[in-house]
Amino acid sequence: MAAIDEPRSGARAVDRAVQVLNCFEGDDPELSVSELAQRAGLPVSTTHRLAQALVRGGLLEQDPSTDRYRVGHGLATLARPALTRLGLDSVAPHLYALAAGIRITVSVSVVDDRDAVTVFQARPPVYFCHHQVPRPRQSLQTTATGHALLAYSPARATADVDLDRVRHIGFASELIETEDPIRALAVPIVGPHRQVQGALAVQARSARLDDELIRAVVPAMRIAAGRIAPLFQTTGGPAFSAAEFRSR
């Protein structure tokens, strides 16, 4: 007899299918069945069966020439109501205008538990490179996007930077140490009731995003954040009070 708290086979299959879908949260647009199995922590045979079921349901697609899987159009269709609730249909034109103006990809993130999760990206028509794409899920404690949110939190969580300084200058900055270092910048999106609803961020090679460009980019980011704030809606995350938002 199965344990009382053990999920039924149908529920277990759904949980595993979700595990497979979550494998596409990263930067890789296409994955092989073996890569999916490794990321999901499932046997290859189980992963193949689940992936094929997801293909039949339109949630995944399989490239006939490589047999690799990618997110299907059906998943985008299911996501549309959530994007509409966030107000991203109205927000998108402002983000694309900003991206075109500063020639850097613009990302919007919201709080999800202890992480900042990217919910939208607007790429520029020129000067795009992969350095401009942030990780889809970032730590609140150690990233510019997270610091832009935490600096205005009533809890004032401890981070690796001086959050009072972030509050004072109005934006967060992070140097991502890689072979080709990357600079990330983020500003808060402040809603009608002076609550921080999310963060608007950009990143690029630090050799390009130098002090001079930062001085030009940050004001444009602040203006864009102010324009999208009344249009942007969140369904979760902490509420940041007016008192906590006021600059010193």
Short mmCIF file of C-alpha atoms in Angstrom, two decimals:
data_model
loop_
_atom_site.label_atom_id
_atom_site.label_comp_id
_atom_site.label_asym_id
_atom_site.label_seq_id
_atom_site.Cartn_x
_atom_site.Cartn_y
_atom_site.Cartn_z
CA MET A 1 0.00 0.00 0.00
CA ALA A 2 1.40 3.41 -0.97
CA ALA A 3 2.26 5.94 1.70
CA ILE A 4 -0.51 8.43 2.43
CA ASP A 5 1.55 11.45 1.41
CA GLU A 6 2.91 9.88 -1.79
CA PRO A 7 1.43 11.59 -4.86
CA ARG A 8 -0.81 9.53 -7.10
CA SER A 9 0.66 8.43 -10.41
CA GLY A 10 -1.27 11.09 -12.36
CA ALA A 11 -0.11 13.89 -10.09
CA ARG A 12 3.44 12.54 -10.20
CA ALA A 13 3.37 12.63 -14.00
CA VAL A 14 2.21 16.25 -13.94
CA ASP A 15 4.96 17.16 -11.47
CA ARG A 16 7.53 15.55 -13.75
CA ALA A 17 6.16 17.30 -16.82
CA VAL A 18 6.53 20.60 -14.97
CA GLN A 19 10.13 19.63 -14.16
CA VAL A 20 10.76 19.13 -17.88
CA LEU A 21 9.20 22.49 -18.78
CA ASN A 22 11.24 24.24 -16.10
CA CYS A 23 14.41 23.05 -17.84
CA PHE A 24 13.82 25.79 -20.42
CA GLU A 25 14.05 28.54 -17.80
CA GLY A 26 17.73 29.00 -18.65
CA ASP A 27 19.43 30.60 -21.62
CA ASP A 28 19.44 27.54 -23.89
CA PRO A 29 16.62 27.79 -26.46
CA GLU A 30 16.87 24.12 -27.49
CA LEU A 31 17.74 21.00 -25.51
CA SER A 32 18.26 17.34 -26.38
CA VAL A 33 16.38 14.63 -24.53
CA SER A 34 19.54 13.67 -22.63
CA GLU A 35 20.09 17.32 -21.59
CA LEU A 36 16.47 17.53 -20.47
CA ALA A 37 16.83 14.31 -18.48
CA GLN A 38 19.97 15.57 -16.76
CA ARG A 39 18.44 18.92 -15.85
CA ALA A 40 15.15 17.40 -14.69
CA GLY A 41 16.86 14.61 -12.78
CA LEU A 42 14.75 11.98 -14.56
CA PRO A 43 15.53 8.83 -16.57
CA VAL A 44 15.97 9.44 -20.28
CA SER A 45 13.07 7.10 -21.14
CA THR A 46 10.72 8.95 -18.77
CA THR A 47 11.89 12.32 -20.07
CA HIS A 48 11.35 11.23 -23.67
CA ARG A 49 7.82 10.07 -22.91
CA LEU A 50 6.96 13.31 -21.11
CA ALA A 51 8.55 15.49 -23.80
CA GLN A 52 6.58 13.73 -26.52
CA ALA A 53 3.35 14.27 -24.58
CA LEU A 54 4.23 17.97 -24.24
CA VAL A 55 4.90 18.15 -27.97
CA ARG A 56 1.47 16.66 -28.68
CA GLY A 57 -0.03 19.26 -26.36
CA GLY A 58 1.76 22.11 -28.13
CA LEU A 59 3.75 23.12 -25.06
CA LEU A 60 7.02 21.96 -26.63
CA GLU A 61 8.21 21.64 -30.22
CA GLN A 62 10.77 19.22 -31.63
CA ASP A 63 13.14 20.17 -34.42
CA PRO A 64 12.79 17.35 -36.99
CA SER A 65 16.36 17.84 -38.21
CA THR A 66 18.06 17.67 -34.79
CA ASP A 67 15.41 16.06 -32.54
CA ARG A 68 16.07 18.84 -30.03
CA TYR A 69 13.19 20.35 -28.06
CA ARG A 70 12.18 23.99 -27.61
CA VAL A 71 9.27 25.89 -26.06
CA GLY A 72 6.13 25.57 -28.17
CA HIS A 73 3.67 28.20 -29.31
CA GLY A 74 1.03 26.68 -27.05
CA LEU A 75 3.00 27.68 -23.97
CA ALA A 76 3.22 31.27 -25.23
CA THR A 77 -0.55 31.26 -25.74
CA LEU A 78 -1.12 30.03 -22.19
CA ALA A 79 1.24 32.72 -20.87
CA ARG A 80 -0.63 35.54 -22.60
CA PRO A 81 -3.23 36.10 -19.80
CA ALA A 82 -0.44 36.36 -17.22
CA LEU A 83 1.47 38.85 -19.37
CA THR A 84 -1.73 40.85 -19.80
CA ARG A 85 -2.31 40.90 -16.02
CA LEU A 86 1.20 42.29 -15.57
CA GLY A 87 0.35 45.03 -18.02
CA LEU A 88 3.19 44.04 -20.33
CA ASP A 89 1.12 44.62 -23.47
CA SER A 90 1.02 48.31 -22.56
CA VAL A 91 4.53 48.38 -21.14
CA ALA A 92 6.29 46.77 -24.11
CA PRO A 93 6.31 49.82 -26.47
CA HIS A 94 8.05 51.92 -23.82
CA LEU A 95 10.66 49.22 -23.21
CA TYR A 96 11.39 48.77 -26.91
CA ALA A 97 11.71 52.53 -27.30
CA LEU A 98 14.21 52.64 -24.44
CA ALA A 99 16.17 49.68 -25.82
CA ALA A 100 16.37 51.34 -29.24
CA GLY A 101 17.42 54.63 -27.70
CA ILE A 102 20.23 53.29 -25.52
CA ARG A 103 21.05 50.34 -27.83
CA ILE A 104 21.01 47.84 -24.97
CA THR A 105 18.52 45.11 -24.08
CA VAL A 106 16.07 46.21 -21.37
CA SER A 107 14.69 43.68 -18.88
CA VAL A 108 11.87 43.83 -16.35
CA SER A 109 11.96 41.63 -13.25
CA VAL A 110 9.65 40.98 -10.31
CA VAL A 111 10.13 39.37 -6.91
CA ASP A 112 9.55 35.64 -6.60
CA ASP A 113 10.35 34.40 -3.11
CA ARG A 114 14.08 35.12 -2.68
CA ASP A 115 14.79 35.73 -6.34
CA ALA A 116 14.25 38.37 -8.98
CA VAL A 117 12.64 36.75 -12.02
CA THR A 118 12.77 38.27 -15.50
CA VAL A 119 9.29 38.54 -17.01
CA PHE A 120 10.02 40.59 -20.13
CA GLN A 121 12.92 41.62 -22.34
CA ALA A 122 13.11 44.20 -25.12
CA ARG A 123 16.08 43.88 -27.45
CA PRO A 124 17.48 46.79 -29.47
CA PRO A 125 17.42 46.69 -33.28
CA VAL A 126 21.21 47.15 -33.34
CA TYR A 127 24.22 46.49 -31.11
CA PHE A 128 22.66 43.41 -29.51
CA CYS A 129 24.94 40.72 -28.07
CA HIS A 130 24.47 37.83 -25.66
CA HIS A 131 26.16 39.79 -22.84
CA GLN A 132 22.98 41.87 -22.63
CA VAL A 133 20.76 38.94 -21.60
CA PRO A 134 20.53 38.43 -17.82
CA ARG A 135 19.92 35.12 -16.14
CA PRO A 136 16.16 34.48 -15.97
CA ARG A 137 16.30 34.03 -12.19
CA GLN A 138 18.71 36.08 -10.06
CA SER A 139 19.42 36.31 -6.36
CA LEU A 140 17.89 39.29 -4.59
CA GLN A 141 20.95 39.48 -2.34
CA THR A 142 23.77 39.53 -4.87
CA THR A 143 22.58 41.23 -8.07
CA ALA A 144 21.84 44.76 -9.24
CA THR A 145 18.22 43.86 -9.95
CA GLY A 146 17.83 42.39 -6.47
CA HIS A 147 19.49 45.37 -4.83
CA ALA A 148 17.18 47.80 -6.65
CA LEU A 149 14.30 45.96 -4.96
CA LEU A 150 15.87 45.32 -1.56
CA ALA A 151 17.06 48.89 -1.11
CA TYR A 152 13.43 49.96 -0.83
CA SER A 153 12.23 47.04 1.26
CA PRO A 154 10.96 47.74 4.80
CA ALA A 155 13.00 44.73 5.93
CA ARG A 156 16.23 46.26 4.61
CA ALA A 157 17.72 42.79 4.06
CA THR A 158 21.50 42.58 4.36
CA ALA A 159 23.28 42.50 1.01
CA ASP A 160 26.82 42.70 -0.28
CA VAL A 161 26.49 46.39 -1.11
CA ASP A 162 25.50 49.46 0.86
CA LEU A 163 21.76 49.58 0.24
CA ASP A 164 21.58 53.10 1.66
CA ARG A 165 23.86 54.16 -1.18
CA VAL A 166 21.51 52.52 -3.69
CA ARG A 167 18.66 54.52 -2.15
CA HIS A 168 20.74 57.68 -2.26
CA ILE A 169 21.81 57.47 -5.92
CA GLY A 170 18.57 55.83 -7.10
CA PHE A 171 20.01 52.86 -8.94
CA ALA A 172 22.01 49.69 -8.33
CA SER A 173 25.18 48.64 -10.11
CA GLU A 174 26.88 45.27 -10.31
CA LEU A 175 30.11 44.10 -11.93
CA ILE A 176 29.74 40.51 -13.10
CA GLU A 177 33.19 38.96 -13.17
CA THR A 178 33.59 36.84 -16.28
CA GLU A 179 36.30 36.48 -18.91
CA ASP A 180 34.75 39.58 -20.46
CA PRO A 181 33.35 41.48 -17.42
CA ILE A 182 29.74 42.66 -17.57
CA ARG A 183 28.20 45.70 -15.91
CA ALA A 184 24.54 45.54 -14.80
CA LEU A 185 22.36 48.48 -13.78
CA ALA A 186 18.86 48.46 -12.28
CA VAL A 187 16.27 51.01 -11.16
CA PRO A 188 13.03 50.35 -9.24
CA ILE A 189 9.60 50.52 -10.85
CA VAL A 190 7.48 52.46 -8.37
CA GLY A 191 3.70 52.08 -8.58
CA PRO A 192 0.90 54.60 -8.01
CA HIS A 193 0.91 54.00 -4.25
CA ARG A 194 4.68 54.42 -3.98
CA GLN A 195 5.21 50.69 -3.81
CA VAL A 196 8.09 49.10 -5.70
CA GLN A 197 6.51 46.65 -8.11
CA GLY A 198 9.58 45.51 -9.96
CA ALA A 199 12.91 46.55 -11.40
CA LEU A 200 14.04 47.73 -14.82
CA ALA A 201 17.57 46.60 -15.70
CA VAL A 202 20.21 46.65 -18.41
CA GLN A 203 23.58 44.99 -18.73
CA ALA A 204 26.43 45.02 -21.23
CA ARG A 205 30.17 44.53 -21.45
CA SER A 206 31.74 46.80 -18.85
CA ALA A 207 34.19 48.00 -21.49
CA ARG A 208 31.18 49.48 -23.28
CA LEU A 209 28.97 50.36 -20.29
CA ASP A 210 31.54 52.71 -18.78
CA ASP A 211 30.98 55.67 -16.46
CA GLU A 212 30.17 58.02 -19.34
CA LEU A 213 27.51 55.72 -20.78
CA ILE A 214 26.11 55.01 -17.31
CA ARG A 215 25.55 58.75 -16.81
CA ALA A 216 23.55 58.79 -20.04
CA VAL A 217 21.68 55.50 -19.57
CA VAL A 218 20.47 55.80 -15.97
CA PRO A 219 18.34 58.95 -16.49
CA ALA A 220 16.70 57.30 -19.51
CA MET A 221 15.99 54.20 -17.41
CA ARG A 222 14.42 56.31 -14.66
CA ILE A 223 12.18 58.10 -17.14
CA ALA A 224 11.07 54.80 -18.67
CA ALA A 225 10.43 53.29 -15.22
CA GLY A 226 8.24 56.26 -14.37
CA ARG A 227 6.27 55.90 -17.59
CA ILE A 228 5.58 52.19 -17.21
CA ALA A 229 4.88 52.22 -13.46
CA PRO A 230 1.16 53.13 -13.78
CA LEU A 231 0.76 50.38 -16.40
CA PHE A 232 2.64 47.67 -14.58
CA GLN A 233 0.82 45.31 -12.24
CA THR A 234 2.26 42.58 -10.03
CA THR A 235 0.48 39.73 -8.30
CA GLY A 236 3.00 38.91 -5.60
CA GLY A 237 6.16 39.95 -3.84
CA PRO A 238 6.68 42.30 -0.96
CA ALA A 239 4.96 45.66 -0.69
CA PHE A 240 7.32 48.57 -0.31
CA SER A 241 5.88 51.49 1.64
CA ALA A 242 6.01 55.18 0.78
CA ALA A 243 8.08 55.89 3.90
CA GLU A 244 10.65 53.35 2.87
CA PHE A 245 10.86 54.74 -0.66
CA ARG A 246 11.55 58.35 0.25
CA SER A 247 15.10 59.40 -0.51
CA ARG A 248 17.31 60.69 2.24
#
